[in-house]
Every structure is written in structure tokens, then in C-alpha cells.
Amino acid sequence: MNTWPRLSERVEPTRAMAIAAVVLGSRKPIWHGIGMTSTPNGNRERTNSPTPGRKAVWIAIGVAVLWLVFGSVAGPLAGKLNEVQTNDNASFLPASAESTLVANEQALFSDDNAFPLLVVITRPDGAALTSGDLAEAATFAGEIPSIEVESGTTITDYLQPGSIIPIPSQDGKAVLINVSLDGDKSSENLANGELAIAGITESVRGAAEQVTDLRINVTGPAGILADLIKVFGAIDSTLLGATAVVVALILILVYRSPFLWLIPLLAAGMALAAASAAVYFLAKNDIVVLNGQSQGILTVLVFGAGTDYALLLVARYREELHHFPTHIQAMRAALRGVVEPIVASAATVVIGLMCLLLSELNSNRSTGPVGATGIIAALVVMLTFLPALLIIPSVVLPILAFLVPTIIGLVLSFFTDLEVGPFAAVGGLLAGVTIIGWIIFGILRITSPNWGPFSRKRIPAGRWAFWPKVPRDDDTDERLSGAWSKVAGGVGRRPRLTWVVTAIVMLVFAGFATTLKAEGITTTQAFVNETDSVVGQEQLAAHFAGGLGTPAVVMTNEAALADVLSTVTATPGVAAAVRFTGLPQQDPAASTAPTKIVDGRAQILVTLADAADSPEAEQVVNELRTNVHAVEGADALVGGQTAASLDIDNASIRDRNLIIPVVLIVIFIVLMLLLRSILAPVLLITTVLLSFFATLGVCAIFFDNVFGFAGADTSFPLFAFVFLVALGVDYNIFLMTRVREESIKLGTRPGILRGLTVTGGVITSAGIVLAATFLVLGVLPLVFLRELGFAVAVGVLLDTFVIRSTLVPALAYDIGARIWWPSKLGRPGEDSVVDDPMSEKSAVAP
């Protein structure tokens, strides 16, 4: 007997109809054909018409399978992002920067591209070096070229021509060894994919560990870059793992379900894989410049924003399950309710990030497209892959069965010598068993819908992912009597007092923003911990001229060489200045060799008294530029590493003054189009700006008095602004789109209270997730990322718990219907209460 027709007739409609509507691009009303009709006044009424679902099931399965196949291809590319990173300052500068012009001229004087690796040798007790110590230092210097980098290659293969000569300090307490690397060769990748400069530095440090009676530190531009590469290399494992764990824990607490938390997490991981694959190809083809900073921001941005979108969709879906008999109807209604705010939210963040294209700095310009790519990936995944998983939620069970033992093995491998492989094998076995059980269980739910504790009667199709708290088709919404209903009631009773007190508190915090020190920090201050290169820089500054090994470079016309050289030498802060002859500075013949002239231009190498990355050195470069620019007929230019850092700081200030107003304008336009109002966007932008300055004030207090940071990078206010304003507006978009929706049905003031009540829980959860993901940046030992993570976390929490919860709704309630001016909702009489906004009877599901 053929049972398939009997079984197929009993299959319930599934939630995949929502995906079908999106994929097929239906222009009919969202409830058309799913047992709902529209009345003349736009409300929805239940009907008894049949609801097709088999086609929707296959569409949903197809969408899920396509994404999983794509993830298997795109996932490995995420692990290759480190291979396309660029972390040197010079590549970030615009072509018009003075230091860039000098670098271009320098290339005409020599075919090589020297990249100094500085080795500083001292005694552990700080005493003067003995003759034996000097001999041992000389021996170590002689051994450096023969140190093996990888099988078949030694440091000799990466060196510039010339001898490696130890240079004793004048105080007799240190020796400096300048290892001049070939910049082109050292920027290549080793066989294991690691950048050669990182392998060279680690090889020298490994050899230095064999010298037990001396302290040997490896620093200079090459050593510092190697430490940066090491830090950014942790993004693939440390940052990603920490972010996933934090998001998982919060989702478990929010949903209190053993299954549901994995669905948004899996979708967020898919979004990151998609974004990483796109960024990999963009960076590999030199369309964008990817650095470790932008890669770290990409990870937390995708997880944070993606999880926010997931929370909004899942919450609206849960709400609609109370108002519809089938999950197909609920999902389609949920998608209709959240597509507009989610797309608008993503648009504001993308537009804000793309405004960074106006930056003079290549690093900032690339961070914009990198971050925007992540947001677009999160948007697409959460509106396609996530609904598909919710429609067929049991598909996550085999994945969960595989992940649990695998993650346990991964965690144990960090502390023991256990291999992950056996745990993954166990996970694969459990996943296979789960698939078999899933099939059997599915057949039982069809053939015996009333049997068992997980039968379709007890847990209808599409709802069991929420177990143990399964939403019922009962036209109730528990949020209308929860904590947020009390908050809304308080706002409604004393709106003016609420917003005035809140605004005063925020203004007090904003007052501390003027104390934030964002004039820049040195390269060594950029590390939270004392890395080997940081210690080396400290020793270098203590015993040598701070700029030794990283000279400033002055280019001048040949005719004015003598005048420019005397001007440079007379500038305070200059330790030494010599003509460039083409010979290494340590070569005795360099002092008597003729000056090398190219196209009528000469080059002067300037050693600064202060460390090359210090504010004092930048001040000296500023004075050098002023002085040599004044030499008549010289056409002099000042470049070098210190000048490049100075140009970056100046460009950051210029970017901040230009981009911040542009971001405000474009976000205002988006809000105006979304809310069909002028006054409401002005209100939202003003409150977000207040939140931004309050956040800077909190940061100033904590950076100085708690964390003890030396200051903030000059680009910090710009990055903080772009992320805080774009992400902060998100929560106001989520709130005000729902308020507008409810205001159409209930009137403005009741709509405000209803909107605040029903969105309070999900927006708060979303804010906590986003704040937590940005705080995860603190696992990377870089001051800039820790400061940015802290700033975004504080700002998001202020937006979530203060701005969106009290200030905006109270101020909007006080203003009333005029907030929608000049739209129809802003006309007099629109504030009338058509029903109690907190009653279940007026809870018309949007």
C-alpha cells in the first residue's frame, strides 16, 4: 500500500513560505494565499482557505543547502586573510603627502629598499659592558647572517649588501646592531604562509635566547612590525573564538532554549565567512588595503550587527506565532515587519562606513568598504539563511551534535596535548546518529501527530525550536505586562521630567569629552603589554639617539645643498645630519665620498635625538619642514618614518573635520526617508550626538584614571563617531519604525508607549550583544582596539539603556504628534488614544 499520498495530505504548511515570498518576489499582499485576507482598512482577518507549504519547504531547504555549500567554500578563505594584510604606515599615506613624495624620490637614488631590524644588546643589570661582553656581541653580530629562517634559507637571503657592524653606545652600556633587510624580499611570504619579516625576527630572537649572560632585544621598524603581525595573527583564532563564545552565552541567556541560540550563531558565522571571502578577493586584487585593525573590526562588526538583526527577526517571529495558526503565516508577517527597519539600519551603517572613502588615508578608506562588506553580508544572510533555518530548525541538531564535542576538544587542546581529531570524529558520529533520529522523529510527527511529548499537537511545526517555552496561537503577548510595560508607563506619566533629567546626566558626562587626549601615541605605546620590540625601543632611547636607525630624510636641490644641510644641523632636536653618498653610513669611506646626485636633487639623512615615533620627534620634523621650506631655491621636502607618522596624524585630523559632518547629513537623509518626517530625524540625530560626546567623556575618565593609557590615536574620535553614530541610530530606527507603525493604529502617544514596550526586550538584548562583541576586541593587546572596543561598548549601552529607553520616547511623547511633521501623522488630533496601548485587545499584530 502506497502511504505517501496519505502522508503528504497531512503535512502542515511550513515557515519556508516566507522565504518563497522573498525569493519569488511576490508583489501580492504578504498574507495573500496563506489563510489571511486584507480588509478595506488594512487590518488582517483569519480565513479558512488552504495554505500550501510543500513548495516552500523545498525552497527553504534549497536556500539552506546553498548557503552551507557556499560556506564550505568561503570558510577556508577567512583563514587566509592574514596573507593579504598590509600593516606598514607608508602604504596608508596619500600620494600627495610630503613623506610620500620623499619616498618616491628616494627610490631614484637606490634600487634597494632597506628595512632596518635593530638589535640592542645590554646587560640584565644595566651595568657597563665588559670587553668580554663586547666580544660576545661582535660574535653574535657575525652569526646573524647565517641564522636559519626556514629550511633552505638564512637571513643572508634577505639582507642588503654591506657588513653588519656593532655600534657601542657612548655610555658603554649598550651595543646596537643595525641589520639592514631588503624591504621587498622581507615582505614576501615564507613556505608556511607567514610573512618573511616575522620569520626573520623570530629567528633572531630564538638565536638571542642562546646568549644567556646578555639581554638582547630585537626592535626597530622590522621588530615592531613583526610584533604587530603576531598580534593580528591572533584574530583568526583568539578574537573569533572569544566573539563566538560571548555571543553564544548571551543568546543562551536571552532565549533560554537548548536549540534556538545556535541558529543565529550559525547564521552569524555564515555571514562572517561570506564577508571574509569577499574581503579576501578585494585585498588580493589590491582593490582595498586590509590591515589587522580593519580585520578585527570586521569580525566583531559582522557578529554584532548580524546577531542584532537575528534578535529582531526571531523576536518578531515569536510575537507573530501568538497571532497566527501556522508558522508560515507568522514568518511572512515577521519578515514584513522587520525588513524595513533592518534594511534601513544596515543602510545607515553602510553609508556611514562608506563615508570613510573621503579619507586621505588608505587605511581609513579601506576600513569603510571592509566594514560595509561585513554589514551587507550580515544583512543578506539574516534575511535569507536565518529564516530558512527557522523554517526547518531541526537542521541545526546534527550541527549542534557535531559542534559540542569538537568545541570541547578544541578548548582542551589549549591546555593539554590532546588532539582535536578524536573529538571531531565523535562529533561526526553523533551528527550521523542525530540525522537518523531526526528522520525517524519527523516520520512519527507526521504519522502520529498526537503521540508523545513532542508531538505536533503539543508542539506545532515550526515552534519547537523555542522549547521549552513554546509560543501558542493565543493572541497574547507576555511583553505587554512585563518590565518594559512598567518603563513605558513611567515615561508616559512624567515624560518631561524623564527627558530633562536624562539629558542633564548625559550632558555632565559629555563635559568630560574635552579632557580626552587624542593627539596620538607612539608605536611602542600602542602595545598594551611590553613586547620585545617595546623593551628594545626603551633601551635604544636610553643609550643612543632615539632616531638612530630610522633617520628623517631631506630632499633638496643640489645648488642649495650646503644651505639646507646647515639649516638642518642648526635645528634643535637634530642629533646628526649627513649627505647621502650611496655608501652605508657605517662605512668609513662614506664621510669622504661625493654626494650622490640624481636629476639635480640631493639627499640628507637626519638622525633625530628623540625616538622616531615620539611626539617630540614629530615636533622636530615640523620645525625641520618650516626651516628647510624657507631656504630659497631648495624646493626641500622632509620625509622618513617620523614624517610619515606626522602626515598620518594631520590626515586623521583633516578626515575627522570632513567626514563627521558628511556622516550626519547622509544619516539624516536616510532617517527622513524612513520615518517620513523632518522633526523626528533631527531629534534622533541630536540624541545620538549627545550620546557620542557622553561616551567620549566616559572614555576620558576611564582611559586616564582606570586603564592608564598614555592617550588615544588621532583617528580614535573619527572611528568612534562612525561606529557609535551609525550603530547608535540603529536602535532608534528599531524603536521609531515600530512606534510609527503603532502610531498609525493607536495615535502617536499611545503608539510611543506601545512601541517602547514591545521592542524593549529585543533591543536591549541586541545592545548587550553588540557591546559584548566589541568588548572582545580587548583580547588583542593593542591600545587602539581596546579603546575603540570600550568606546563602542559604552556608547551602545548608553544608547540602549538611556537614549532609546528614556530620552527619545520621553521627548517624543512630550512633543506628541508634531514629531512626525510634516507627514500626515503630524497633524493635530493624531494623538488621540483609540484604545489602551497596553491591552491585549489593541495588540494588532503588525
CSV table of C-alpha atoms in Angstrom, one decimal, residues 258-564:
chain,number,residue,atom,x,y,z
A,258,PRO,CA,18.8,24.5,24.3
A,259,PHE,CA,18.4,24.8,20.5
A,260,LEU,CA,17.4,28.3,19.5
A,261,TRP,CA,20.7,30.0,20.4
A,262,LEU,CA,22.6,28.0,17.8
A,263,ILE,CA,20.5,29.2,14.8
A,264,PRO,CA,21.5,33.0,15.0
A,265,LEU,CA,25.1,31.9,15.9
A,266,LEU,CA,25.3,29.7,12.8
A,267,ALA,CA,23.9,32.4,10.6
A,268,ALA,CA,26.4,34.9,12.1
A,269,GLY,CA,29.3,32.5,11.3
A,270,MET,CA,28.0,32.2,7.7
A,271,ALA,CA,27.9,36.0,7.4
A,272,LEU,CA,31.5,36.2,8.6
A,273,ALA,CA,32.5,33.6,6.1
A,274,ALA,CA,30.8,35.4,3.2
A,275,ALA,CA,32.3,38.7,4.3
A,276,SER,CA,35.8,37.3,4.7
A,277,ALA,CA,35.7,35.7,1.3
A,278,ALA,CA,34.7,38.9,-0.4
A,279,VAL,CA,37.3,40.9,1.5
A,280,TYR,CA,40.0,38.4,0.7
A,281,PHE,CA,39.4,38.8,-3.0
A,282,LEU,CA,39.2,42.6,-2.8
A,283,ALA,CA,42.5,42.7,-0.8
A,284,LYS,CA,44.3,40.1,-3.0
A,285,ASN,CA,43.4,42.1,-6.1
A,286,ASP,CA,44.6,45.4,-4.5
A,287,ILE,CA,41.1,46.9,-4.5
A,288,VAL,CA,41.2,47.5,-0.8
A,289,VAL,CA,44.1,47.6,1.7
A,290,LEU,CA,43.4,45.2,4.6
A,291,ASN,CA,45.2,45.6,7.8
A,292,GLY,CA,44.9,43.8,11.1
A,293,GLN,CA,42.9,46.6,12.6
A,294,SER,CA,40.2,46.5,9.9
A,295,GLN,CA,40.1,42.7,10.0
A,296,GLY,CA,39.5,42.7,13.8
A,297,ILE,CA,36.7,45.3,13.3
A,298,LEU,CA,35.2,43.2,10.5
A,299,THR,CA,34.9,40.2,12.9
A,300,VAL,CA,33.1,41.9,15.7
A,301,LEU,CA,31.1,44.1,13.4
A,302,VAL,CA,29.6,41.1,11.5
A,303,PHE,CA,28.9,39.1,14.7
A,304,GLY,CA,27.5,42.2,16.5
A,305,ALA,CA,25.3,43.6,13.7
A,306,GLY,CA,24.3,40.2,12.4
A,307,THR,CA,23.2,39.0,15.8
A,308,ASP,CA,21.2,42.2,16.3
A,309,TYR,CA,19.3,41.6,13.0
A,310,ALA,CA,18.8,38.0,14.1
A,311,LEU,CA,17.4,39.0,17.5
A,312,LEU,CA,15.0,41.4,15.9
A,313,LEU,CA,13.7,38.8,13.4
A,314,VAL,CA,13.4,36.0,15.9
A,315,ALA,CA,11.6,38.2,18.4
A,316,ARG,CA,9.2,39.4,15.8
A,317,TYR,CA,8.7,35.8,14.6
A,318,ARG,CA,8.0,34.7,18.2
A,319,GLU,CA,5.5,37.6,18.5
A,320,GLU,CA,3.7,36.7,15.3
A,321,LEU,CA,3.4,33.0,16.4
A,322,HIS,CA,1.0,34.2,19.0
A,323,HIS,CA,-1.3,35.7,16.3
A,324,PHE,CA,-1.2,33.1,13.5
A,325,PRO,CA,-2.2,29.5,13.5
A,326,THR,CA,0.7,28.4,11.2
A,327,HIS,CA,4.4,29.3,11.3
A,328,ILE,CA,4.3,30.1,7.6
A,329,GLN,CA,1.9,33.0,8.2
A,330,ALA,CA,4.0,34.1,11.3
A,331,MET,CA,7.3,34.1,9.4
A,332,ARG,CA,5.8,36.1,6.5
A,333,ALA,CA,4.3,38.6,8.8
A,334,ALA,CA,7.6,38.8,10.8
A,335,LEU,CA,9.6,39.4,7.7
A,336,ARG,CA,7.2,42.1,6.6
A,337,GLY,CA,7.6,43.8,10.0
A,338,VAL,CA,11.4,43.7,10.2
A,339,VAL,CA,12.7,44.1,6.7
A,340,GLU,CA,12.3,47.8,6.6
A,341,PRO,CA,14.0,48.6,9.9
A,342,ILE,CA,16.7,46.0,9.3
A,343,VAL,CA,17.5,47.3,5.8
A,344,ALA,CA,17.4,50.9,7.0
A,345,SER,CA,19.6,50.0,9.9
A,346,ALA,CA,22.1,48.3,7.6
A,347,ALA,CA,21.9,51.2,5.2
A,348,THR,CA,22.9,53.8,7.8
A,349,VAL,CA,25.9,51.7,8.9
A,350,VAL,CA,27.0,51.0,5.3
A,351,ILE,CA,26.6,54.7,4.3
A,352,GLY,CA,28.4,55.8,7.4
A,353,LEU,CA,31.3,53.5,6.8
A,354,MET,CA,31.4,54.3,3.1
A,355,CYS,CA,31.9,58.0,4.0
A,356,LEU,CA,35.4,56.9,5.1
A,357,LEU,CA,36.2,56.8,1.3
A,358,LEU,CA,36.5,60.6,1.7
A,359,SER,CA,39.5,60.0,3.9
A,360,GLU,CA,43.0,60.9,2.8
A,361,LEU,CA,44.4,57.7,4.5
A,362,ASN,CA,44.3,54.5,2.5
A,363,SER,CA,43.8,52.6,5.8
A,364,ASN,CA,40.6,54.6,6.6
A,365,ARG,CA,39.4,54.4,3.0
A,366,SER,CA,39.7,50.6,3.1
A,367,THR,CA,38.2,50.2,6.5
A,368,GLY,CA,35.0,51.7,5.1
A,369,PRO,CA,34.5,49.1,2.3
A,370,VAL,CA,35.7,46.3,4.5
A,371,GLY,CA,33.2,47.1,7.2
A,372,ALA,CA,30.4,47.8,4.7
A,373,THR,CA,31.0,44.4,3.1
A,374,GLY,CA,30.5,42.8,6.5
A,375,ILE,CA,27.3,44.6,7.1
A,376,ILE,CA,25.9,43.7,3.7
A,377,ALA,CA,26.9,40.1,4.2
A,378,ALA,CA,25.1,40.1,7.6
A,379,LEU,CA,22.0,41.7,6.1
A,380,VAL,CA,21.7,39.2,3.3
A,381,VAL,CA,22.4,36.1,5.4
A,382,MET,CA,20.0,37.2,8.2
A,383,LEU,CA,17.1,37.8,5.7
A,384,THR,CA,17.7,34.5,3.8
A,385,PHE,CA,19.7,31.9,5.6
A,386,LEU,CA,18.3,32.7,9.1
A,387,PRO,CA,14.6,32.4,8.0
A,388,ALA,CA,15.4,29.1,6.2
A,389,LEU,CA,16.9,27.7,9.4
A,390,LEU,CA,13.9,28.9,11.4
A,391,ILE,CA,11.6,27.3,9.0
A,392,ILE,CA,13.5,24.0,9.2
A,393,PRO,CA,15.0,24.4,12.7
A,394,SER,CA,15.8,20.7,13.2
A,395,VAL,CA,18.5,21.0,10.7
A,396,VAL,CA,20.7,22.6,13.3
A,397,LEU,CA,20.6,19.5,15.6
A,398,PRO,CA,23.2,17.5,13.6
A,399,ILE,CA,25.3,20.6,13.5
A,400,LEU,CA,25.0,21.0,17.3
A,401,ALA,CA,25.8,17.3,17.8
A,402,PHE,CA,29.0,17.8,15.8
A,403,LEU,CA,30.0,21.1,17.4
A,404,VAL,CA,29.6,20.3,21.0
A,405,PRO,CA,32.3,17.6,21.3
A,406,THR,CA,34.5,19.4,18.8
A,407,ILE,CA,34.5,22.6,20.8
A,408,ILE,CA,35.2,20.7,24.0
A,409,GLY,CA,38.2,19.1,22.2
A,410,LEU,CA,39.3,22.5,20.9
A,411,VAL,CA,39.2,24.0,24.4
A,412,LEU,CA,41.0,21.1,26.0
A,413,SER,CA,43.8,21.3,23.3
A,414,PHE,CA,44.7,24.8,24.6
A,415,PHE,CA,45.6,23.4,28.0
A,416,THR,CA,46.7,19.8,27.2
A,417,ASP,CA,48.4,17.8,24.5
A,418,LEU,CA,45.1,16.2,23.4
A,419,GLU,CA,44.3,16.2,19.7
A,420,VAL,CA,41.1,17.7,18.4
A,421,GLY,CA,40.7,15.0,15.7
A,422,PRO,CA,39.2,12.3,18.0
A,423,PHE,CA,36.6,14.7,19.4
A,424,ALA,CA,35.6,15.8,15.9
A,425,ALA,CA,35.2,12.1,15.0
A,426,VAL,CA,32.9,11.6,17.9
A,427,GLY,CA,31.0,14.7,16.8
A,428,GLY,CA,30.7,13.3,13.3
A,429,LEU,CA,29.3,10.0,14.7
A,430,LEU,CA,26.8,11.9,16.9
A,431,ALA,CA,25.8,14.0,14.0
A,432,GLY,CA,25.1,10.9,11.9
A,433,VAL,CA,23.0,9.3,14.7
A,434,THR,CA,21.2,12.6,15.1
A,435,ILE,CA,20.3,12.7,11.4
A,436,ILE,CA,18.9,9.2,11.6
A,437,GLY,CA,16.9,10.0,14.7
A,438,TRP,CA,15.7,13.3,13.1
A,439,ILE,CA,14.3,11.4,10.1
A,440,ILE,CA,12.6,8.8,12.4
A,441,PHE,CA,11.2,11.5,14.6
A,442,GLY,CA,9.9,13.5,11.6
A,443,ILE,CA,8.1,10.5,10.3
A,444,LEU,CA,6.5,9.9,13.7
A,445,ARG,CA,5.3,13.5,13.9
A,446,ILE,CA,3.6,13.0,10.6
A,447,THR,CA,2.1,9.6,11.1
A,448,SER,CA,1.2,10.1,14.8
A,449,PRO,CA,0.7,13.8,15.3
A,450,ASN,CA,-0.9,13.3,18.7
A,451,TRP,CA,1.6,10.8,20.2
A,452,GLY,CA,4.4,11.7,22.5
A,453,PRO,CA,5.5,14.8,24.5
A,454,PHE,CA,7.0,16.4,21.3
A,455,SER,CA,4.0,15.6,19.1
A,456,ARG,CA,2.7,18.2,16.6
A,457,LYS,CA,-0.3,18.7,18.8
A,458,ARG,CA,1.8,19.7,21.8
A,459,ILE,CA,4.5,21.5,19.7
A,460,PRO,CA,3.2,22.5,16.3
A,461,ALA,CA,5.5,22.6,13.3
A,462,GLY,CA,8.0,25.5,13.3
A,463,ARG,CA,7.6,26.2,17.1
A,464,TRP,CA,9.7,23.5,18.8
A,465,ALA,CA,12.9,25.5,18.4
A,466,PHE,CA,11.6,27.7,21.2
A,467,TRP,CA,11.2,24.8,23.5
A,468,PRO,CA,10.7,24.7,26.5
A,469,LYS,CA,8.8,28.0,26.2
A,470,VAL,CA,6.8,27.3,23.0
A,471,PRO,CA,4.7,30.2,21.7
A,472,ARG,CA,1.0,29.4,21.1
A,473,ASP,CA,-1.6,30.8,18.8
A,474,ASP,CA,-3.4,32.6,21.6
A,475,ASP,CA,-3.4,36.3,20.6
A,476,THR,CA,-1.4,37.1,23.8
A,477,ASP,CA,1.9,38.8,24.2
A,478,GLU,CA,3.7,38.5,27.5
A,479,ARG,CA,5.8,41.6,26.9
A,480,LEU,CA,2.7,43.8,27.3
A,481,SER,CA,2.7,43.0,31.0
A,482,GLY,CA,6.5,42.7,31.6
A,483,ALA,CA,9.1,45.1,32.9
A,484,TRP,CA,9.1,47.2,29.8
A,485,SER,CA,5.4,47.9,30.1
A,486,LYS,CA,6.3,49.5,33.5
A,487,VAL,CA,9.1,51.5,31.9
A,488,ALA,CA,6.7,52.7,29.3
A,489,GLY,CA,4.1,53.6,31.9
A,490,GLY,CA,6.7,55.7,33.8
A,491,VAL,CA,7.7,57.5,30.7
A,492,GLY,CA,4.0,58.2,29.9
A,493,ARG,CA,3.3,59.6,33.4
A,494,ARG,CA,6.2,62.1,33.6
A,495,PRO,CA,7.7,62.5,30.1
A,496,ARG,CA,9.2,66.0,30.6
A,497,LEU,CA,10.8,65.2,33.9
A,498,THR,CA,12.2,62.0,32.4
A,499,TRP,CA,13.9,63.5,29.4
A,500,VAL,CA,15.1,66.6,31.2
A,501,VAL,CA,16.9,64.6,34.0
A,502,THR,CA,18.3,62.1,31.5
A,503,ALA,CA,19.6,64.9,29.3
A,504,ILE,CA,21.3,66.6,32.2
A,505,VAL,CA,23.1,63.4,33.2
A,506,MET,CA,24.3,62.9,29.7
A,507,LEU,CA,25.5,66.5,29.4
A,508,VAL,CA,27.5,66.1,32.6
A,509,PHE,CA,29.3,63.1,31.0
A,510,ALA,CA,29.7,65.0,27.8
A,511,GLY,CA,31.5,67.7,29.6
A,512,PHE,CA,34.4,65.4,30.3
A,513,ALA,CA,34.9,64.9,26.5
A,514,THR,CA,37.1,68.0,26.4
A,515,THR,CA,39.7,66.2,28.6
A,516,LEU,CA,40.1,63.3,26.2
A,517,LYS,CA,43.7,63.1,25.0
A,518,ALA,CA,43.6,62.1,21.3
A,519,GLU,CA,46.8,63.7,20.0
A,520,GLY,CA,48.4,60.4,19.1
A,521,ILE,CA,50.5,57.8,20.8
A,522,THR,CA,53.9,56.3,20.0
A,523,THR,CA,54.3,53.0,18.3
A,524,THR,CA,55.5,51.4,21.5
A,525,GLN,CA,52.7,52.9,23.5
A,526,ALA,CA,50.3,51.2,21.1
A,527,PHE,CA,51.0,47.9,22.7
A,528,VAL,CA,49.2,47.0,26.0
A,529,ASN,CA,52.0,44.6,27.0
A,530,GLU,CA,55.7,45.2,27.0
A,531,THR,CA,56.7,43.2,23.9
A,532,ASP,CA,60.3,42.6,23.0
A,533,SER,CA,60.3,45.4,20.5
A,534,VAL,CA,58.9,47.8,23.1
A,535,VAL,CA,61.7,46.9,25.6
A,536,GLY,CA,64.2,47.3,22.8
A,537,GLN,CA,62.9,50.8,21.9
A,538,GLU,CA,63.2,51.8,25.6
A,539,GLN,CA,66.8,50.5,25.7
A,540,LEU,CA,67.6,52.2,22.4
A,541,ALA,CA,66.3,55.6,23.6
A,542,ALA,CA,68.2,55.2,26.9
A,543,HIS,CA,71.6,54.7,25.3
A,544,PHE,CA,71.5,56.1,21.8
A,545,ALA,CA,70.0,58.9,19.9
A,546,GLY,CA,66.4,58.0,19.7
A,547,GLY,CA,66.2,58.2,15.9
A,548,LEU,CA,69.2,56.1,15.2
A,549,GLY,CA,68.4,53.5,12.5
A,550,THR,CA,65.3,55.3,11.4
A,551,PRO,CA,66.5,58.7,10.0
A,552,ALA,CA,64.4,61.5,8.7
A,553,VAL,CA,65.1,62.2,5.1
A,554,VAL,CA,65.5,65.7,3.5
A,555,MET,CA,65.5,66.1,-0.3
A,556,THR,CA,66.8,69.3,-1.8
A,557,ASN,CA,68.1,70.8,-5.0
A,558,GLU,CA,71.9,70.3,-5.5
A,559,ALA,CA,72.6,74.0,-5.6
A,560,ALA,CA,71.1,74.6,-2.1
A,561,LEU,CA,72.6,71.5,-0.5
A,562,ALA,CA,75.0,73.4,1.7
A,563,ASP,CA,72.4,75.9,2.9
A,564,VAL,CA,69.9,73.2,3.6
